[in-house]
Coordinates of C-alpha atoms in Angstrom, one line a residue:
X1 CA 107.4 85.1 92.5
X2 CA 104.6 83.3 94.1
X3 CA 104.2 80.4 91.9
X4 CA 106.9 77.8 92.1
X5 CA 105.6 75.7 89.0
X6 CA 103.0 75.8 86.3
X7 CA 101.7 73.4 83.9
X8 CA 100.7 74.9 80.5
X9 CA 100.1 72.6 77.5
X10 CA 102.2 73.1 74.4
X11 CA 98.9 73.8 72.6
X12 CA 96.3 75.8 74.6
X13 CA 92.8 74.7 73.5
X14 CA 89.3 75.4 74.8
X15 CA 88.6 73.3 77.9
X16 CA 92.3 72.5 78.7
X17 CA 93.4 72.7 82.3
X18 CA 96.2 75.0 83.3
X19 CA 97.6 74.3 86.8
X20 CA 99.5 76.7 88.9
X21 CA 101.5 75.4 92.0
X22 CA 102.1 78.1 94.6
X23 CA 105.1 78.1 96.8
X24 CA 104.6 76.0 99.8
X25 CA 108.0 75.1 101.3
X26 CA 108.3 77.7 102.6
X27 CA 105.1 79.5 101.3
X28 CA 105.1 83.1 100.2
X29 CA 103.7 85.2 103.1
X30 CA 101.3 88.1 103.6
X31 CA 102.7 90.7 105.9
X32 CA 100.4 89.5 108.8
X33 CA 102.2 86.3 108.6
X34 CA 99.6 84.1 106.8
X35 CA 100.7 82.2 103.6
X36 CA 99.5 83.2 100.2
X37 CA 97.2 80.5 99.3
X38 CA 95.2 79.3 96.2
X39 CA 91.9 80.8 97.6
X40 CA 93.4 84.2 97.5
X41 CA 94.2 83.9 93.9
X42 CA 90.7 82.3 93.2
X43 CA 89.1 85.4 95.0
X44 CA 91.1 87.9 93.2
X45 CA 90.2 86.3 89.8
X46 CA 86.5 86.0 90.7
X47 CA 86.5 89.8 91.6
X48 CA 88.1 90.5 88.3
X49 CA 85.3 88.6 86.5
X50 CA 82.8 90.9 88.0
X51 CA 84.9 93.9 87.0
X52 CA 85.2 92.6 83.4
X53 CA 89.0 92.2 83.5
X54 CA 90.6 90.9 80.2
X55 CA 92.0 87.7 82.0
X56 CA 88.4 86.3 81.6
X57 CA 88.8 86.5 77.8
X58 CA 91.2 83.5 78.3
X59 CA 89.6 81.5 81.1
X60 CA 86.2 80.0 81.9
X61 CA 86.7 78.9 85.4
X62 CA 89.2 79.1 88.3
X63 CA 89.3 76.7 91.2
X64 CA 91.5 76.2 94.3
X65 CA 92.2 72.4 94.1
X66 CA 94.0 72.5 97.3
X67 CA 95.7 75.0 99.6
X68 CA 98.5 75.7 97.2
X69 CA 97.1 74.7 93.7
X70 CA 95.1 76.7 91.3
X71 CA 93.5 75.3 88.2
X72 CA 92.2 77.3 85.3
X73 CA 89.9 76.1 82.5
X74 CA 90.8 77.6 79.2
X75 CA 88.0 79.6 77.6
X76 CA 89.1 79.2 73.9
X77 CA 91.9 78.1 71.6
X78 CA 94.7 80.6 72.4
X79 CA 98.3 81.2 71.2
X80 CA 100.4 79.8 74.2
X81 CA 102.5 83.0 74.5
X82 CA 99.3 85.1 74.6
X83 CA 97.8 82.9 77.3
X84 CA 100.9 82.9 79.4
X85 CA 101.4 86.7 79.1
X86 CA 97.7 87.3 80.4
X87 CA 97.5 84.6 83.1
X88 CA 100.9 84.0 84.6
X89 CA 102.1 87.5 85.4
X90 CA 99.6 88.4 88.0
X91 CA 100.4 90.5 91.1
X92 CA 98.3 88.9 93.9
X93 CA 97.0 91.6 96.1
X94 CA 93.7 90.3 97.2
X95 CA 93.7 88.3 100.6
X96 CA 90.6 86.1 100.7
X97 CA 89.6 86.8 104.2
X98 CA 89.6 90.6 103.8
X99 CA 87.8 90.6 100.4
X100 CA 85.4 87.6 100.8
X101 CA 82.5 89.9 101.8
X102 CA 82.8 91.9 98.6
X103 CA 82.9 88.6 96.5
X104 CA 79.9 87.3 98.3
X105 CA 78.0 90.5 97.6
X106 CA 78.5 89.9 93.8
X107 CA 77.7 86.3 93.9
X108 CA 74.5 86.7 96.0
X109 CA 73.4 89.8 93.9
X110 CA 69.9 89.5 92.5
X111 CA 70.0 91.3 89.2
X112 CA 72.1 94.0 87.6
X113 CA 71.3 96.8 90.1
X114 CA 72.6 94.9 93.0
X115 CA 75.7 93.9 91.0
X116 CA 76.2 97.6 90.3
X117 CA 76.0 98.3 94.0
X118 CA 78.5 95.6 94.8
X119 CA 80.9 97.0 92.3
X120 CA 80.4 100.5 93.7
X121 CA 81.1 99.3 97.2
X122 CA 84.3 97.6 96.0
X123 CA 85.6 100.5 94.1
X124 CA 84.7 103.1 96.7
X125 CA 86.3 101.1 99.6
X126 CA 89.4 102.7 100.9
X127 CA 91.7 100.9 103.3
X128 CA 93.7 102.6 105.9
X129 CA 97.4 102.1 106.0
X130 CA 97.4 100.5 109.4
X131 CA 94.9 98.0 108.0
X132 CA 96.7 97.2 104.9
X133 CA 97.8 93.5 104.4
X134 CA 100.2 93.3 101.5
X135 CA 103.1 91.0 100.6
X136 CA 106.7 91.2 99.2
X137 CA 110.0 92.2 100.8
X138 CA 108.8 95.6 102.3
X139 CA 106.1 96.6 104.6
X140 CA 104.8 100.2 104.1
X141 CA 104.9 102.1 107.3
X142 CA 104.0 105.8 106.3
X143 CA 102.4 107.0 103.1
X144 CA 101.5 110.5 101.9
X145 CA 101.1 112.3 98.6
X146 CA 104.9 113.1 98.7
X147 CA 106.6 109.9 100.1
X148 CA 106.3 106.3 101.2
X149 CA 108.5 104.7 103.9
X150 CA 108.7 101.1 104.2
X151 CA 110.5 98.5 106.5
X152 CA 112.0 95.3 105.3
X153 CA 109.7 92.2 105.9
X154 CA 112.0 90.1 108.1
X155 CA 110.1 86.9 107.1
X156 CA 110.3 87.5 103.4
X157 CA 111.6 84.4 101.5
X158 CA 113.2 85.0 98.0
X159 CA 111.7 82.8 95.3
X160 CA 113.1 79.4 94.9
X161 CA 115.3 78.7 91.8
X162 CA 112.9 77.3 89.1
X163 CA 114.1 74.8 86.6
X164 CA 111.8 75.5 83.7
X165 CA 111.5 79.3 83.4
X166 CA 110.1 80.3 80.1
X167 CA 109.8 84.1 80.3
X168 CA 111.3 87.3 81.3
X169 CA 111.0 86.2 84.9
X170 CA 114.1 84.0 84.6
X171 CA 116.2 86.3 86.9
X172 CA 118.6 86.1 89.8
X173 CA 116.3 87.3 92.5
X174 CA 117.8 88.5 95.8
X175 CA 116.7 89.4 99.3
X176 CA 117.3 93.0 100.1
X177 CA 119.9 93.4 102.8
X178 CA 118.9 96.9 104.0
X179 CA 116.4 97.6 106.7
X180 CA 114.1 100.3 105.0
X181 CA 113.6 102.5 102.0
X182 CA 112.0 105.9 101.4
X183 CA 110.2 106.5 98.1
X184 CA 109.7 110.2 97.2
X185 CA 107.3 111.7 94.7
X186 CA 109.3 114.8 93.6
X187 CA 108.7 117.5 91.0
X188 CA 111.1 117.5 88.0
X189 CA 112.8 120.7 89.1
X190 CA 113.9 119.0 92.3
X191 CA 115.8 116.1 90.5
X192 CA 119.0 117.7 89.3
X193 CA 119.8 119.6 92.6
X194 CA 119.3 116.3 94.4
X195 CA 121.5 114.3 92.0
X196 CA 124.3 116.8 92.1
X197 CA 124.0 116.8 96.1
X198 CA 124.1 112.9 96.0
X199 CA 120.9 113.1 98.1
X200 CA 119.1 110.2 96.3
X201 CA 120.2 106.6 95.7
X202 CA 118.2 106.4 92.5
X203 CA 115.5 108.1 90.3
X204 CA 114.3 108.4 87.0
X205 CA 115.9 111.4 85.3
X206 CA 113.5 113.6 83.4
X207 CA 114.5 114.2 79.6
X208 CA 115.9 117.6 80.4
X209 CA 118.7 116.0 82.4
X210 CA 121.7 114.8 80.5
X211 CA 124.3 112.3 81.3
X212 CA 127.0 114.9 81.8
X213 CA 124.8 116.7 84.5
X214 CA 125.0 113.6 86.7
X215 CA 128.0 112.9 89.0
X216 CA 129.3 109.8 87.2
X217 CA 131.7 108.8 90.2
X218 CA 128.6 108.0 92.1
X219 CA 125.8 107.3 89.7
X220 CA 125.2 105.2 86.6
X221 CA 123.0 106.7 83.9
X222 CA 120.8 104.0 82.3
X223 CA 118.8 105.4 79.3
X224 CA 116.5 103.0 77.7
X225 CA 113.7 103.3 75.3
X226 CA 110.3 102.1 76.6
X227 CA 107.3 100.6 74.9
X228 CA 105.2 103.5 75.9
X229 CA 105.0 107.1 75.3
X230 CA 102.9 110.3 74.9
X231 CA 100.1 110.7 72.4
X232 CA 97.4 112.8 71.1
X233 CA 94.0 111.1 71.0
X234 CA 90.7 112.2 69.6
X235 CA 86.9 112.3 70.6
X236 CA 85.3 110.3 67.8
X237 CA 82.0 112.0 68.8
X238 CA 83.3 115.4 68.0
X239 CA 81.7 117.0 65.0
X240 CA 84.9 117.6 63.1
X241 CA 87.6 115.3 64.8
X242 CA 85.1 112.5 64.5
X243 CA 85.8 112.6 60.7
X244 CA 88.8 110.4 59.5
X245 CA 90.0 113.2 57.1
X246 CA 90.3 115.7 59.9
X247 CA 92.3 113.3 62.1
X248 CA 94.6 112.5 59.3
X249 CA 95.1 116.1 58.7
X250 CA 96.1 116.8 62.3
X251 CA 98.6 113.8 61.9
X252 CA 100.0 115.4 58.9
X253 CA 100.4 118.8 60.7
X254 CA 102.1 117.7 63.9
X255 CA 105.7 117.3 63.5
X256 CA 106.5 114.5 65.8
X257 CA 110.2 115.2 65.8
X258 CA 109.7 118.8 66.7
X259 CA 107.5 117.9 69.7
X260 CA 110.1 115.4 70.8
X261 CA 112.8 118.0 70.5
X262 CA 110.8 120.3 72.7
X263 CA 110.3 117.7 75.3
X264 CA 114.1 117.1 75.5
X265 CA 115.0 120.8 75.4
X266 CA 118.2 120.6 77.5
X267 CA 121.0 118.2 78.1
X268 CA 120.4 115.5 75.6
X269 CA 122.3 114.5 72.5
X270 CA 120.6 114.6 69.1
X271 CA 121.0 110.8 68.7
X272 CA 119.2 110.3 72.2
X273 CA 116.2 112.5 70.9
X274 CA 116.0 111.1 67.5
X275 CA 115.6 107.6 68.8
X276 CA 112.4 108.6 70.6
X277 CA 110.7 110.0 67.4
X278 CA 108.0 107.6 66.3
X279 CA 108.6 107.3 62.4
X280 CA 105.6 105.2 61.9
X281 CA 101.8 105.2 62.8
X282 CA 100.6 101.6 63.0
X283 CA 99.8 101.0 66.7
X284 CA 103.2 99.4 67.1
X285 CA 106.6 100.7 68.2
X286 CA 108.7 101.1 65.2
X287 CA 111.0 98.3 65.6
X288 CA 108.1 95.9 66.0
X289 CA 106.3 97.4 63.0
X290 CA 109.5 96.6 61.0
X291 CA 109.5 93.1 62.4
X292 CA 105.9 92.3 61.6
X293 CA 105.2 94.2 58.5
X294 CA 108.7 93.9 56.9
X295 CA 109.1 95.4 53.4
X296 CA 105.4 96.2 53.4
X297 CA 105.8 98.9 56.0
X298 CA 106.3 101.4 53.2
X299 CA 102.7 101.0 52.2
X300 CA 101.5 102.7 55.4
X301 CA 101.2 106.5 55.7
X302 CA 104.0 107.8 57.9
X303 CA 102.4 111.3 58.5
X304 CA 104.6 114.0 59.9
X305 CA 107.7 112.5 61.4
X306 CA 109.8 115.5 60.7
X307 CA 110.7 114.5 57.1
X308 CA 109.2 116.4 54.1
X309 CA 107.1 118.7 56.3
X310 CA 106.1 121.0 53.7
X311 CA 104.5 118.0 51.8
X312 CA 102.7 116.9 54.9
X313 CA 101.3 120.5 55.5
X314 CA 100.1 120.5 51.7
X315 CA 98.4 117.1 52.3
X316 CA 96.7 118.4 55.4
X317 CA 95.4 121.4 53.6
X318 CA 93.9 119.0 50.9
X319 CA 92.3 116.8 53.5
X320 CA 90.7 119.8 55.4
X321 CA 89.4 121.4 52.3
X322 CA 87.9 118.1 51.1
X323 CA 85.5 118.0 54.1
X324 CA 84.5 121.7 53.8
X325 CA 87.1 123.7 55.8
X326 CA 88.5 127.0 54.4
X327 CA 90.9 129.5 55.3
X328 CA 90.4 133.1 56.2
X329 CA 94.0 134.4 55.9
X330 CA 96.0 132.1 57.9
X331 CA 93.0 130.9 60.1
X332 CA 91.1 127.8 59.5
X333 CA 87.4 128.1 59.4
X334 CA 84.8 125.3 59.9
X335 CA 82.4 124.2 57.2
X336 CA 80.0 126.6 59.0
X337 CA 82.2 129.5 58.7
X338 CA 83.3 129.7 62.3
X339 CA 86.8 129.9 63.5
X340 CA 87.8 126.4 64.3
X341 CA 88.9 126.2 68.1
X342 CA 89.3 122.5 69.0
X343 CA 89.9 122.0 72.8
X344 CA 92.7 119.8 73.8
X345 CA 92.8 118.7 77.4
X346 CA 95.4 116.8 79.5
X347 CA 96.3 116.3 83.1
X348 CA 99.6 118.0 84.3
X349 CA 101.7 114.9 83.5
X350 CA 101.1 115.3 79.8
X351 CA 101.3 119.1 79.5
X352 CA 104.9 118.8 78.3
X353 CA 103.8 116.8 75.2
X354 CA 100.3 118.3 74.6
X355 CA 101.5 122.0 74.8
X356 CA 104.0 121.8 72.0
X357 CA 101.5 119.8 69.9
X358 CA 98.9 122.6 70.3
X359 CA 101.6 125.2 69.4
X360 CA 102.2 123.5 66.1
X361 CA 98.6 123.3 65.4
X362 CA 98.2 127.1 66.1
X363 CA 101.1 127.9 63.8
X364 CA 99.3 126.0 60.9
X365 CA 96.3 128.4 61.5
X366 CA 94.2 126.0 63.7
X367 CA 93.1 128.1 66.8
X368 CA 93.6 125.1 69.1
X369 CA 93.1 125.7 72.9
X370 CA 94.7 123.7 75.6
X371 CA 93.2 123.1 79.0
X372 CA 95.4 121.4 81.7
X373 CA 93.1 119.8 84.3
X374 CA 93.7 118.9 87.8
X375 CA 94.6 115.2 87.8
X376 CA 91.7 114.0 89.8
X377 CA 89.2 116.1 87.8
X378 CA 90.6 114.7 84.6
X379 CA 90.5 111.1 85.3
X380 CA 87.3 111.3 87.3
X381 CA 85.2 113.7 85.2
X382 CA 86.8 114.8 81.7
X383 CA 87.5 111.2 80.5
X384 CA 84.3 109.4 81.7
X385 CA 82.2 112.3 80.3
X386 CA 84.3 112.4 77.0
X387 CA 84.5 116.2 77.7
X388 CA 87.2 117.1 75.2
X389 CA 87.7 117.3 71.4
X390 CA 91.4 116.0 71.6
X391 CA 93.3 114.8 74.6
X392 CA 96.9 114.3 75.7
X393 CA 97.3 110.8 76.6
X394 CA 99.6 107.8 77.0
X395 CA 100.5 105.5 74.0
X396 CA 101.2 102.0 75.0
X397 CA 102.1 99.9 71.9
X398 CA 102.5 96.7 73.8
X399 CA 99.9 96.9 76.4
X400 CA 102.2 95.5 79.0
X401 CA 101.5 91.9 78.0
X402 CA 104.3 90.7 75.8
X403 CA 105.6 91.0 72.1
X404 CA 103.0 89.0 70.3
X405 CA 101.1 91.4 68.0
X406 CA 97.9 90.5 69.7
X407 CA 99.1 92.8 72.6
X408 CA 99.5 95.8 70.4
X409 CA 96.0 95.8 69.1
X410 CA 94.3 94.6 72.2
X411 CA 95.6 97.8 73.8
X412 CA 95.5 100.1 70.8
X413 CA 92.3 99.1 69.2
X414 CA 90.0 96.5 71.0
X415 CA 90.2 98.5 74.3
X416 CA 88.6 101.5 72.6
X417 CA 85.6 99.3 71.5
X418 CA 84.8 98.3 75.2
X419 CA 83.5 101.8 76.0
X420 CA 85.6 101.8 79.2
X421 CA 84.9 105.0 81.2
X422 CA 88.5 105.1 82.2
X423 CA 89.6 105.0 78.6
X424 CA 89.3 108.3 76.6
X425 CA 89.1 106.9 73.0
X426 CA 85.9 105.2 71.8
X427 CA 85.7 103.3 68.5
X428 CA 82.9 101.4 67.0
X429 CA 83.3 97.7 66.8
X430 CA 83.0 97.7 63.1
X431 CA 85.3 100.2 61.1
X432 CA 85.3 101.0 57.5
X433 CA 88.9 101.4 55.8
X434 CA 90.2 101.2 52.2
X435 CA 90.3 97.5 51.4
X436 CA 93.8 97.6 49.8
X437 CA 96.6 98.3 52.0
X438 CA 98.8 101.1 50.7
X439 CA 96.0 102.4 48.5
X440 CA 93.7 104.9 50.4
X441 CA 91.5 105.5 47.4
X442 CA 90.5 101.9 47.0
X443 CA 87.0 100.6 47.8
X444 CA 86.0 100.3 51.4
X445 CA 85.9 97.2 53.5
X446 CA 84.4 96.7 57.0
X447 CA 86.7 95.3 59.8
X448 CA 85.2 93.9 63.0
X449 CA 87.9 95.0 65.5
X450 CA 87.0 92.5 68.4
X451 CA 86.6 89.6 66.0
X452 CA 90.0 90.2 64.4
X453 CA 91.9 90.9 67.6
X454 CA 90.3 87.8 69.1
X455 CA 91.4 85.8 66.0
X456 CA 94.9 87.0 66.4
X457 CA 95.2 85.7 69.8
X458 CA 94.4 82.1 68.4
X459 CA 97.1 79.4 67.6
X460 CA 98.0 80.6 64.1
X461 CA 100.9 80.0 61.9
X462 CA 103.4 82.8 61.2
X463 CA 101.8 83.7 57.9
X464 CA 98.3 84.1 59.4
X465 CA 99.5 86.2 62.3
X466 CA 101.3 88.5 59.8
X467 CA 98.2 88.8 57.6
X468 CA 96.0 89.8 60.5
X469 CA 98.6 92.2 62.0
X470 CA 99.0 93.9 58.5
X471 CA 95.3 94.4 58.4
X472 CA 95.0 95.8 61.9
X473 CA 98.0 98.0 61.4
X474 CA 96.2 99.4 58.3
X475 CA 93.0 100.1 60.3
X476 CA 95.1 102.0 63.0
X477 CA 97.1 103.8 60.2
X478 CA 93.9 105.0 58.4
X479 CA 91.6 105.6 61.5
X480 CA 94.2 107.3 63.5
X481 CA 92.7 107.0 67.0
X482 CA 95.9 108.3 68.5
X483 CA 99.1 110.0 67.1
X484 CA 102.1 108.8 68.8
X485 CA 104.2 111.8 69.7
X486 CA 107.2 110.3 71.5
X487 CA 108.5 106.9 72.3
X488 CA 109.4 107.5 75.9
X489 CA 113.0 107.0 77.1
X490 CA 113.5 106.2 80.7
X491 CA 116.8 107.4 82.2
X492 CA 117.2 106.0 85.7
X493 CA 120.2 107.1 87.6
X494 CA 121.3 104.7 90.3
X495 CA 123.8 104.9 93.1
X496 CA 126.6 102.4 92.2
X497 CA 128.9 103.6 94.8
X498 CA 126.8 102.0 97.7
X499 CA 124.3 99.6 96.0
X500 CA 124.3 96.6 93.7
X501 CA 121.7 97.0 91.0
X502 CA 120.5 94.3 88.5
X503 CA 123.3 93.8 86.0
X504 CA 122.9 96.2 82.9
X505 CA 120.6 94.6 80.2
X506 CA 120.1 91.5 82.3
X507 CA 116.8 89.7 82.3
X508 CA 115.7 91.5 85.5
X509 CA 117.1 94.8 84.5
X510 CA 115.0 94.6 81.2
X511 CA 111.9 93.4 83.0
X512 CA 111.3 95.6 86.0
X513 CA 109.9 99.2 85.8
X514 CA 112.9 99.8 88.1
X515 CA 111.6 102.7 90.3
X516 CA 108.5 101.0 91.4
X517 CA 109.2 97.3 91.0
X518 CA 113.0 96.9 91.9
X519 CA 112.1 97.1 95.6
X520 CA 108.9 94.8 95.2
X521 CA 111.1 92.1 93.4
X522 CA 114.1 92.3 95.6
X523 CA 116.4 93.3 92.7
X524 CA 118.6 95.6 94.8
X525 CA 121.0 95.3 97.7
X526 CA 123.5 97.4 99.5
X527 CA 127.3 96.7 99.1
X528 CA 129.1 94.8 101.8
X529 CA 132.1 96.3 103.3
X530 CA 135.1 96.1 101.0
X531 CA 132.9 95.1 98.0

């Protein structure tokens, strides 16, 4: 943690000042020995402004008041939790004297063309490992596509104990007491043999590895549901999948429980599998949908969650026929009389979820095709060019920014209205849906997604938050931009024979994405002799 203190008003209103005090006694250090200072933060935030980063939805100005003090000017009245979730959890990776020339290019740009050129220069810049200046407890020494090797930064100082922690960062941070670590990028088939041979000190276990497969005298198996998972998304410009009735039909066909079971084909208990099946389609994880929608959750269409599958398939047939599709034997034909062959694409990481989904569609008579792209081509060409009908994607109901409902719909709906070339789903800002929640045949109403999501981030009372949340959940439920296929369950296996990991279900354990962040946050140490 680079900040030692922050002053955030109880009510965050337009024009307010929020002050962040960085650690200065001793300061947090870059790996070249320089302190992390306020100007580093300002430079990072200003570069984010030119890149359109969402932090600038909440701030109007950022200023280095002195060497270790940053001041933000609030852009608009904002719910305090939402503001803190978007401004405080920043990872500072920009060192001012390295990135200053890129910021200067933006600030001196004369017109849009020069700004675009400055952005291209920044995005295309590649730094060599020997020139990398980072911060944190470890210094990368070697990095390839298969491994990273890092040495402990001997001048690293653990964050001071803070006396007014208000968030998940309230944790017992530790300085690592081992000299280096190696981080391997391994294929799934390599995992089980390496666990059984006790070659690794920790890893995520893929869903096909069960607790009984792991040597329990050496490892602790830590399964946890995550607020993310695999999904099936749609190209709204496609002639057929651009129609709401067709997307809803697909959602009635795809049995999410079946897909989840295929993804957990070996080594897992039924209870472990069942908890991963999304039972609702609201843009939220099921437990959060229950919390915010309460008894009204029954008003929302569940689509095919593995219950009453025959009824869902009948409904899918009705929906497809309502927009002109017909069947030739068991095969679905387009309104033009051609065999319907929607192409679904995914990178290798999502083949495991997209392949069984396509198989379910084919069994229903939709001659769906699956193309598995090389990862670079998928993200660099397929998504920016929207060269797909449907897409295997990732579903993040929280957007990584906290448990306020704003976070769900900023990620699930508003992001899709920004026409971000890196995001596959594109929605119009204004969407028509049935005006009565629970009655899909009611008259239409128009919902402006950016306006309603922005309103949800304002300081509202609980009833107002629930009203807007219910409306946006209804939009997601009826529009179906994505079908959540599975709520991902991480199953880290950690060496508890030789290391002390964050206590199970402690604040730090709940916060970290352990495999990538436990090292960065110093949440791990080797056991001492006799411990």
